[in-house]
Amino acid sequence: DSQGRKMSKSLGNGIDPLEVIDKYGADALRFSLASGNSPGNDMRFYWEKVEAYRNFANKIWNASRFVKMNIADRKLPDIKTIALDESDKWILKKYNTLVESVTKSFDSYELGIAAQSLYDFIWSEYCDWYIELTKPRLYSDDETAKTNACCVLNYVLSNTLKLLHPLMPFITEEIWTSLPGNEESIMISTWPEAEQEFNFDTTNFDVVVDIIKGVRNLRTEMNVPQNVK
């Protein structure tokens, strides 16, 4: 339990998984058991941890709704045929690294490392950074720019859901089958592989991201409100 005691009937500190699922969902429970899990260590159960991964599931759901809303009835080309901007190259390289990391972790049964890699990529790099970076193009009058942004958004989301599926099978199946071109179950889809052509040199863009992070950290440390220059 959260105090490090073994769960037992005499202590009355057992957890009914059906109760957890009813409150936060099966995917949140599964992910919480995989996350932070390392060989040889006893795991502690925290309700707060399951709640955090319920929020993670909500984050994925809202991001997918945003992507589908912008794609609408738009016909998406093959990602390898479009002109990529610097933010596209940045996220595709990050995605490539994720594929290699998660595949290696699953192959060696390091579920905790796979879970953490997926969490960091989806929450921070895809949702908090890349989706925000695409908004100027999505809200512009340039139809080609809109289509290209939608193409990359859909490609990265679809394939990241495949990587996440072993840990969160229900939400990934629901979202994946609703995305363009995905008709059959995600369970029988092809496991993603890193694409060599996506190993772009993103050094300059990484510097821009680091500068923005640095400015945000300074604002927080100095208690500068977001609406003050």
PDB file of C-alpha atoms in Angstrom:
ATOM      1  CA  ASP A   1       0.000   0.000   0.000  1.00  0.00           C
ATOM      2  CA  SER A   2       1.031   3.670   0.059  1.00  0.00           C
ATOM      3  CA  GLN A   3       2.721   3.165   3.451  1.00  0.00           C
ATOM      4  CA  GLY A   4       4.844   0.277   2.207  1.00  0.00           C
ATOM      5  CA  ARG A   5       2.819  -2.437   3.986  1.00  0.00           C
ATOM      6  CA  LYS A   6       1.892  -5.650   2.206  1.00  0.00           C
ATOM      7  CA  MET A   7      -1.800  -5.726   1.329  1.00  0.00           C
ATOM      8  CA  SER A   8      -3.705  -8.211   3.484  1.00  0.00           C
ATOM      9  CA  LYS A   9      -7.197  -8.960   4.767  1.00  0.00           C
ATOM     10  CA  SER A  10      -6.120  -8.545   8.389  1.00  0.00           C
ATOM     11  CA  LEU A  11      -4.871  -5.001   7.755  1.00  0.00           C
ATOM     12  CA  GLY A  12      -7.845  -4.194   5.551  1.00  0.00           C
ATOM     13  CA  ASN A  13      -5.614  -2.304   3.155  1.00  0.00           C
ATOM     14  CA  GLY A  14      -6.346  -4.275  -0.004  1.00  0.00           C
ATOM     15  CA  ILE A  15      -7.451  -2.569  -3.199  1.00  0.00           C
ATOM     16  CA  ASP A  16     -10.295  -3.885  -5.365  1.00  0.00           C
ATOM     17  CA  PRO A  17      -9.171  -3.375  -8.983  1.00  0.00           C
ATOM     18  CA  LEU A  18     -12.802  -3.203 -10.125  1.00  0.00           C
ATOM     19  CA  GLU A  19     -13.293  -0.238  -7.811  1.00  0.00           C
ATOM     20  CA  VAL A  20     -10.263   1.481  -9.334  1.00  0.00           C
ATOM     21  CA  ILE A  21     -11.469   0.757 -12.863  1.00  0.00           C
ATOM     22  CA  ASP A  22     -14.936   2.070 -12.073  1.00  0.00           C
ATOM     23  CA  LYS A  23     -13.479   5.329 -10.768  1.00  0.00           C
ATOM     24  CA  TYR A  24     -10.565   5.990 -13.128  1.00  0.00           C
ATOM     25  CA  GLY A  25     -10.725   3.467 -15.984  1.00  0.00           C
ATOM     26  CA  ALA A  26      -8.843   0.275 -16.818  1.00  0.00           C
ATOM     27  CA  ASP A  27      -6.236   2.086 -18.929  1.00  0.00           C
ATOM     28  CA  ALA A  28      -5.276   4.397 -16.071  1.00  0.00           C
ATOM     29  CA  LEU A  29      -4.885   1.418 -13.716  1.00  0.00           C
ATOM     30  CA  ARG A  30      -2.808  -0.553 -16.235  1.00  0.00           C
ATOM     31  CA  PHE A  31      -0.519   2.387 -16.954  1.00  0.00           C
ATOM     32  CA  SER A  32      -0.037   3.142 -13.246  1.00  0.00           C
ATOM     33  CA  LEU A  33       1.075  -0.467 -12.640  1.00  0.00           C
ATOM     34  CA  ALA A  34       3.544  -0.326 -15.530  1.00  0.00           C
ATOM     35  CA  SER A  35       4.893   3.164 -14.782  1.00  0.00           C
ATOM     36  CA  GLY A  36       7.731   3.303 -12.263  1.00  0.00           C
ATOM     37  CA  ASN A  37       7.958  -0.464 -12.291  1.00  0.00           C
ATOM     38  CA  SER A  38      11.490  -1.854 -12.130  1.00  0.00           C
ATOM     39  CA  PRO A  39      12.721  -5.437 -11.542  1.00  0.00           C
ATOM     40  CA  GLY A  40      13.193  -6.457  -7.914  1.00  0.00           C
ATOM     41  CA  ASN A  41      11.337  -3.541  -6.338  1.00  0.00           C
ATOM     42  CA  ASP A  42       8.086  -3.658  -4.379  1.00  0.00           C
ATOM     43  CA  MET A  43       5.531  -1.254  -5.830  1.00  0.00           C
ATOM     44  CA  ARG A  44       3.357   1.012  -3.709  1.00  0.00           C
ATOM     45  CA  PHE A  45      -0.208   1.767  -4.718  1.00  0.00           C
ATOM     46  CA  TYR A  46      -1.255   5.425  -4.732  1.00  0.00           C
ATOM     47  CA  TRP A  47      -4.721   6.603  -5.715  1.00  0.00           C
ATOM     48  CA  GLU A  48      -3.124   9.900  -6.770  1.00  0.00           C
ATOM     49  CA  LYS A  49      -0.961   8.054  -9.293  1.00  0.00           C
ATOM     50  CA  VAL A  50      -3.949   6.386 -10.940  1.00  0.00           C
ATOM     51  CA  GLU A  51      -5.739   9.739 -11.048  1.00  0.00           C
ATOM     52  CA  ALA A  52      -2.717  11.307 -12.748  1.00  0.00           C
ATOM     53  CA  TYR A  53      -2.819   8.687 -15.487  1.00  0.00           C
ATOM     54  CA  ARG A  54      -6.577   9.183 -15.870  1.00  0.00           C
ATOM     55  CA  ASN A  55      -5.644  12.809 -16.617  1.00  0.00           C
ATOM     56  CA  PHE A  56      -3.042  11.523 -19.081  1.00  0.00           C
ATOM     57  CA  ALA A  57      -5.757   9.538 -20.866  1.00  0.00           C
ATOM     58  CA  ASN A  58      -7.873  12.707 -21.003  1.00  0.00           C
ATOM     59  CA  LYS A  59      -4.904  14.573 -22.493  1.00  0.00           C
ATOM     60  CA  ILE A  60      -4.589  11.967 -25.264  1.00  0.00           C
ATOM     61  CA  TRP A  61      -8.346  12.049 -25.897  1.00  0.00           C
ATOM     62  CA  ASN A  62      -8.438  15.848 -26.195  1.00  0.00           C
ATOM     63  CA  ALA A  63      -5.370  15.915 -28.441  1.00  0.00           C
ATOM     64  CA  SER A  64      -6.928  13.339 -30.761  1.00  0.00           C
ATOM     65  CA  ARG A  65     -10.173  15.341 -30.907  1.00  0.00           C
ATOM     66  CA  PHE A  66      -8.150  18.409 -31.922  1.00  0.00           C
ATOM     67  CA  VAL A  67      -6.380  16.452 -34.668  1.00  0.00           C
ATOM     68  CA  LYS A  68      -9.606  14.914 -36.019  1.00  0.00           C
ATOM     69  CA  MET A  69     -11.389  18.278 -35.914  1.00  0.00           C
ATOM     70  CA  ASN A  70      -8.700  19.869 -38.084  1.00  0.00           C
ATOM     71  CA  ILE A  71      -8.429  16.946 -40.484  1.00  0.00           C
ATOM     72  CA  ALA A  72     -12.224  16.741 -40.969  1.00  0.00           C
ATOM     73  CA  ASP A  73     -12.736  15.559 -44.582  1.00  0.00           C
ATOM     74  CA  ARG A  74      -9.271  16.625 -45.711  1.00  0.00           C
ATOM     75  CA  LYS A  75      -7.478  14.091 -47.950  1.00  0.00           C
ATOM     76  CA  LEU A  76      -4.034  13.455 -46.476  1.00  0.00           C
ATOM     77  CA  PRO A  77      -1.038  12.668 -48.735  1.00  0.00           C
ATOM     78  CA  ASP A  78       1.821  10.294 -47.949  1.00  0.00           C
ATOM     79  CA  ILE A  79       3.996  11.974 -45.333  1.00  0.00           C
ATOM     80  CA  LYS A  80       7.121  11.245 -47.376  1.00  0.00           C
ATOM     81  CA  THR A  81       5.830  13.374 -50.272  1.00  0.00           C
ATOM     82  CA  ILE A  82       5.136  16.653 -48.427  1.00  0.00           C
ATOM     83  CA  ALA A  83       7.332  19.651 -47.656  1.00  0.00           C
ATOM     84  CA  LEU A  84       8.247  19.587 -43.964  1.00  0.00           C
ATOM     85  CA  ASP A  85       8.964  22.685 -41.909  1.00  0.00           C
ATOM     86  CA  GLU A  86      11.436  22.758 -39.002  1.00  0.00           C
ATOM     87  CA  SER A  87       8.841  21.852 -36.365  1.00  0.00           C
ATOM     88  CA  ASP A  88       7.724  18.847 -38.466  1.00  0.00           C
ATOM     89  CA  LYS A  89      11.300  17.614 -38.731  1.00  0.00           C
ATOM     90  CA  TRP A  90      11.754  18.126 -34.981  1.00  0.00           C
ATOM     91  CA  ILE A  91       8.731  16.054 -33.950  1.00  0.00           C
ATOM     92  CA  LEU A  92       9.478  13.318 -36.500  1.00  0.00           C
ATOM     93  CA  LYS A  93      13.004  12.944 -35.164  1.00  0.00           C
ATOM     94  CA  LYS A  94      11.644  12.826 -31.592  1.00  0.00           C
ATOM     95  CA  TYR A  95       9.109  10.210 -32.729  1.00  0.00           C
ATOM     96  CA  ASN A  96      11.878   8.137 -34.335  1.00  0.00           C
ATOM     97  CA  THR A  97      13.803   8.169 -31.063  1.00  0.00           C
ATOM     98  CA  LEU A  98      10.632   7.133 -29.211  1.00  0.00           C
ATOM     99  CA  VAL A  99      10.072   4.131 -31.501  1.00  0.00           C
ATOM    100  CA  GLU A 100      13.589   2.859 -30.893  1.00  0.00           C
ATOM    101  CA  SER A 101      13.400   3.464 -27.132  1.00  0.00           C
ATOM    102  CA  VAL A 102       9.972   1.861 -26.570  1.00  0.00           C
ATOM    103  CA  THR A 103      10.706  -1.136 -28.803  1.00  0.00           C
ATOM    104  CA  LYS A 104      13.998  -1.775 -26.999  1.00  0.00           C
ATOM    105  CA  SER A 105      12.302  -1.417 -23.591  1.00  0.00           C
ATOM    106  CA  PHE A 106       9.501  -3.855 -24.445  1.00  0.00           C
ATOM    107  CA  ASP A 107      11.990  -6.361 -25.877  1.00  0.00           C
ATOM    108  CA  SER A 108      13.909  -6.306 -22.580  1.00  0.00           C
ATOM    109  CA  TYR A 109      10.709  -6.267 -20.437  1.00  0.00           C
ATOM    110  CA  GLU A 110      11.509  -2.796 -19.057  1.00  0.00           C
ATOM    111  CA  LEU A 111       7.856  -1.744 -18.913  1.00  0.00           C
ATOM    112  CA  GLY A 112       8.519   1.195 -16.586  1.00  0.00           C
ATOM    113  CA  ILE A 113      11.013   2.761 -18.989  1.00  0.00           C
ATOM    114  CA  ALA A 114       8.650   2.260 -21.951  1.00  0.00           C
ATOM    115  CA  ALA A 115       5.788   3.867 -20.021  1.00  0.00           C
ATOM    116  CA  GLN A 116       7.867   6.878 -18.987  1.00  0.00           C
ATOM    117  CA  SER A 117       9.161   7.421 -22.536  1.00  0.00           C
ATOM    118  CA  LEU A 118       5.607   7.363 -23.921  1.00  0.00           C
ATOM    119  CA  TYR A 119       4.293   9.652 -21.188  1.00  0.00           C
ATOM    120  CA  ASP A 120       7.025  12.267 -21.733  1.00  0.00           C
ATOM    121  CA  PHE A 121       6.692  12.233 -25.515  1.00  0.00           C
ATOM    122  CA  ILE A 122       2.892  12.408 -25.654  1.00  0.00           C
ATOM    123  CA  TRP A 123       2.327  14.906 -22.866  1.00  0.00           C
ATOM    124  CA  SER A 124       5.242  17.267 -23.490  1.00  0.00           C
ATOM    125  CA  GLU A 125       6.677  16.966 -26.985  1.00  0.00           C
ATOM    126  CA  TYR A 126       3.525  16.100 -28.942  1.00  0.00           C
ATOM    127  CA  CYS A 127       0.736  17.835 -26.998  1.00  0.00           C
ATOM    128  CA  ASP A 128       2.426  20.784 -25.287  1.00  0.00           C
ATOM    129  CA  TRP A 129       4.926  21.589 -28.039  1.00  0.00           C
ATOM    130  CA  TYR A 130       4.078  20.237 -31.471  1.00  0.00           C
ATOM    131  CA  ILE A 131       0.302  20.777 -31.416  1.00  0.00           C
ATOM    132  CA  GLU A 132       0.882  24.370 -30.306  1.00  0.00           C
ATOM    133  CA  LEU A 133       3.520  24.842 -33.025  1.00  0.00           C
ATOM    134  CA  THR A 134       1.068  23.721 -35.736  1.00  0.00           C
ATOM    135  CA  LYS A 135      -1.705  26.152 -34.783  1.00  0.00           C
ATOM    136  CA  PRO A 136      -0.441  29.118 -36.859  1.00  0.00           C
ATOM    137  CA  ARG A 137      -0.523  26.894 -39.960  1.00  0.00           C
ATOM    138  CA  LEU A 138      -3.852  25.281 -39.076  1.00  0.00           C
ATOM    139  CA  TYR A 139      -5.481  28.676 -38.574  1.00  0.00           C
ATOM    140  CA  SER A 140      -3.935  30.251 -41.690  1.00  0.00           C
ATOM    141  CA  ASP A 141      -5.443  30.576 -45.180  1.00  0.00           C
ATOM    142  CA  ASP A 142      -2.704  28.413 -46.731  1.00  0.00           C
ATOM    143  CA  GLU A 143      -4.455  25.126 -47.548  1.00  0.00           C
ATOM    144  CA  THR A 144      -1.207  23.334 -48.410  1.00  0.00           C
ATOM    145  CA  ALA A 145       0.322  24.310 -45.060  1.00  0.00           C
ATOM    146  CA  LYS A 146      -2.832  23.112 -43.273  1.00  0.00           C
ATOM    147  CA  THR A 147      -2.787  19.772 -45.075  1.00  0.00           C
ATOM    148  CA  ASN A 148       0.914  19.214 -44.373  1.00  0.00           C
ATOM    149  CA  ALA A 149       0.468  19.990 -40.668  1.00  0.00           C
ATOM    150  CA  CYS A 150      -2.530  17.631 -40.462  1.00  0.00           C
ATOM    151  CA  CYS A 151      -0.553  14.923 -42.218  1.00  0.00           C
ATOM    152  CA  VAL A 152       2.272  15.023 -39.663  1.00  0.00           C
ATOM    153  CA  LEU A 153      -0.143  15.338 -36.729  1.00  0.00           C
ATOM    154  CA  ASN A 154      -2.047  12.262 -37.897  1.00  0.00           C
ATOM    155  CA  TYR A 155       1.065  10.213 -38.729  1.00  0.00           C
ATOM    156  CA  VAL A 156       2.729  10.760 -35.359  1.00  0.00           C
ATOM    157  CA  LEU A 157      -0.495  10.283 -33.379  1.00  0.00           C
ATOM    158  CA  SER A 158      -1.509   7.077 -35.206  1.00  0.00           C
ATOM    159  CA  ASN A 159       1.862   5.424 -34.758  1.00  0.00           C
ATOM    160  CA  THR A 160       2.376   6.598 -31.188  1.00  0.00           C
ATOM    161  CA  LEU A 161      -0.974   5.004 -30.300  1.00  0.00           C
ATOM    162  CA  LYS A 162       0.408   1.687 -31.574  1.00  0.00           C
ATOM    163  CA  LEU A 163       3.369   2.021 -29.204  1.00  0.00           C
ATOM    164  CA  LEU A 164       1.045   2.876 -26.318  1.00  0.00           C
ATOM    165  CA  HIS A 165      -1.495   0.117 -27.090  1.00  0.00           C
ATOM    166  CA  PRO A 166       0.077  -2.680 -24.971  1.00  0.00           C
ATOM    167  CA  LEU A 167      -0.216  -0.444 -21.897  1.00  0.00           C
ATOM    168  CA  MET A 168      -3.499   1.382 -22.625  1.00  0.00           C
ATOM    169  CA  PRO A 169      -5.438  -0.883 -25.007  1.00  0.00           C
ATOM    170  CA  PHE A 170      -8.942   0.576 -24.737  1.00  0.00           C
ATOM    171  CA  ILE A 171      -8.438   4.269 -25.449  1.00  0.00           C
ATOM    172  CA  THR A 172      -5.850   3.548 -28.150  1.00  0.00           C
ATOM    173  CA  GLU A 173      -8.224   1.200 -29.988  1.00  0.00           C
ATOM    174  CA  GLU A 174     -11.065   3.733 -29.794  1.00  0.00           C
ATOM    175  CA  ILE A 175      -8.983   6.646 -31.095  1.00  0.00           C
ATOM    176  CA  TRP A 176      -6.927   4.757 -33.676  1.00  0.00           C
ATOM    177  CA  THR A 177      -9.938   3.290 -35.480  1.00  0.00           C
ATOM    178  CA  SER A 178     -11.459   6.781 -35.748  1.00  0.00           C
ATOM    179  CA  LEU A 179      -8.409   8.302 -37.482  1.00  0.00           C
ATOM    180  CA  PRO A 180      -8.188   8.522 -41.311  1.00  0.00           C
ATOM    181  CA  GLY A 181      -7.136   5.313 -43.052  1.00  0.00           C
ATOM    182  CA  ASN A 182      -7.394   3.108 -39.958  1.00  0.00           C
ATOM    183  CA  GLU A 183     -10.270   0.695 -40.435  1.00  0.00           C
ATOM    184  CA  GLU A 184      -9.270  -2.565 -38.768  1.00  0.00           C
ATOM    185  CA  SER A 185      -8.238  -3.087 -35.161  1.00  0.00           C
ATOM    186  CA  ILE A 186      -5.031  -1.543 -33.858  1.00  0.00           C
ATOM    187  CA  MET A 187      -4.234  -4.998 -32.425  1.00  0.00           C
ATOM    188  CA  ILE A 188      -3.437  -6.355 -35.884  1.00  0.00           C
ATOM    189  CA  SER A 189      -1.707  -3.227 -37.215  1.00  0.00           C
ATOM    190  CA  THR A 190       2.006  -3.226 -38.036  1.00  0.00           C
ATOM    191  CA  TRP A 191       4.349  -2.347 -35.161  1.00  0.00           C
ATOM    192  CA  PRO A 192       6.118   0.982 -35.917  1.00  0.00           C
ATOM    193  CA  GLU A 193       9.718   1.039 -37.060  1.00  0.00           C
ATOM    194  CA  ALA A 194      12.102   3.987 -37.039  1.00  0.00           C
ATOM    195  CA  GLU A 195      12.444   5.656 -40.455  1.00  0.00           C
ATOM    196  CA  GLN A 196      16.011   6.612 -41.366  1.00  0.00           C
ATOM    197  CA  GLU A 197      14.805   9.543 -43.479  1.00  0.00           C
ATOM    198  CA  PHE A 198      13.295  11.105 -40.342  1.00  0.00           C
ATOM    199  CA  ASN A 199      16.670  11.411 -38.598  1.00  0.00           C
ATOM    200  CA  PHE A 200      16.911  15.118 -39.399  1.00  0.00           C
ATOM    201  CA  ASP A 201      19.486  17.520 -38.001  1.00  0.00           C
ATOM    202  CA  THR A 202      17.310  19.572 -35.628  1.00  0.00           C
ATOM    203  CA  THR A 203      20.124  21.259 -33.685  1.00  0.00           C
ATOM    204  CA  ASN A 204      18.913  24.793 -34.435  1.00  0.00           C
ATOM    205  CA  PHE A 205      15.312  24.002 -33.496  1.00  0.00           C
ATOM    206  CA  ASP A 206      16.428  22.312 -30.283  1.00  0.00           C
ATOM    207  CA  VAL A 207      18.196  25.578 -29.354  1.00  0.00           C
ATOM    208  CA  VAL A 208      14.962  27.527 -29.935  1.00  0.00           C
ATOM    209  CA  VAL A 209      13.022  25.084 -27.715  1.00  0.00           C
ATOM    210  CA  ASP A 210      15.672  25.334 -24.979  1.00  0.00           C
ATOM    211  CA  ILE A 211      15.531  29.151 -25.093  1.00  0.00           C
ATOM    212  CA  ILE A 212      11.739  29.142 -24.748  1.00  0.00           C
ATOM    213  CA  LYS A 213      11.963  26.696 -21.832  1.00  0.00           C
ATOM    214  CA  GLY A 214      14.612  28.893 -20.207  1.00  0.00           C
ATOM    215  CA  VAL A 215      12.454  32.017 -20.521  1.00  0.00           C
ATOM    216  CA  ARG A 216       9.433  30.183 -19.086  1.00  0.00           C
ATOM    217  CA  ASN A 217      11.491  28.929 -16.142  1.00  0.00           C
ATOM    218  CA  LEU A 218      12.781  32.450 -15.454  1.00  0.00           C
ATOM    219  CA  ARG A 219       9.246  33.857 -15.534  1.00  0.00           C
ATOM    220  CA  THR A 220       8.143  31.202 -13.037  1.00  0.00           C
ATOM    221  CA  GLU A 221      11.126  31.768 -10.722  1.00  0.00           C
ATOM    222  CA  MET A 222      10.586  35.537 -10.759  1.00  0.00           C
ATOM    223  CA  ASN A 223       6.782  35.259 -10.454  1.00  0.00           C
ATOM    224  CA  VAL A 224       6.145  37.144 -13.702  1.00  0.00           C
ATOM    225  CA  PRO A 225       2.468  36.687 -14.760  1.00  0.00           C
ATOM    226  CA  GLN A 226       1.899  35.189 -18.213  1.00  0.00           C
ATOM    227  CA  ASN A 227       0.162  38.348 -19.457  1.00  0.00           C
ATOM    228  CA  VAL A 228       3.066  40.651 -18.519  1.00  0.00           C
ATOM    229  CA  LYS A 229       5.904  41.314 -20.975  1.00  0.00           C
TER     230      LYS A 229
END
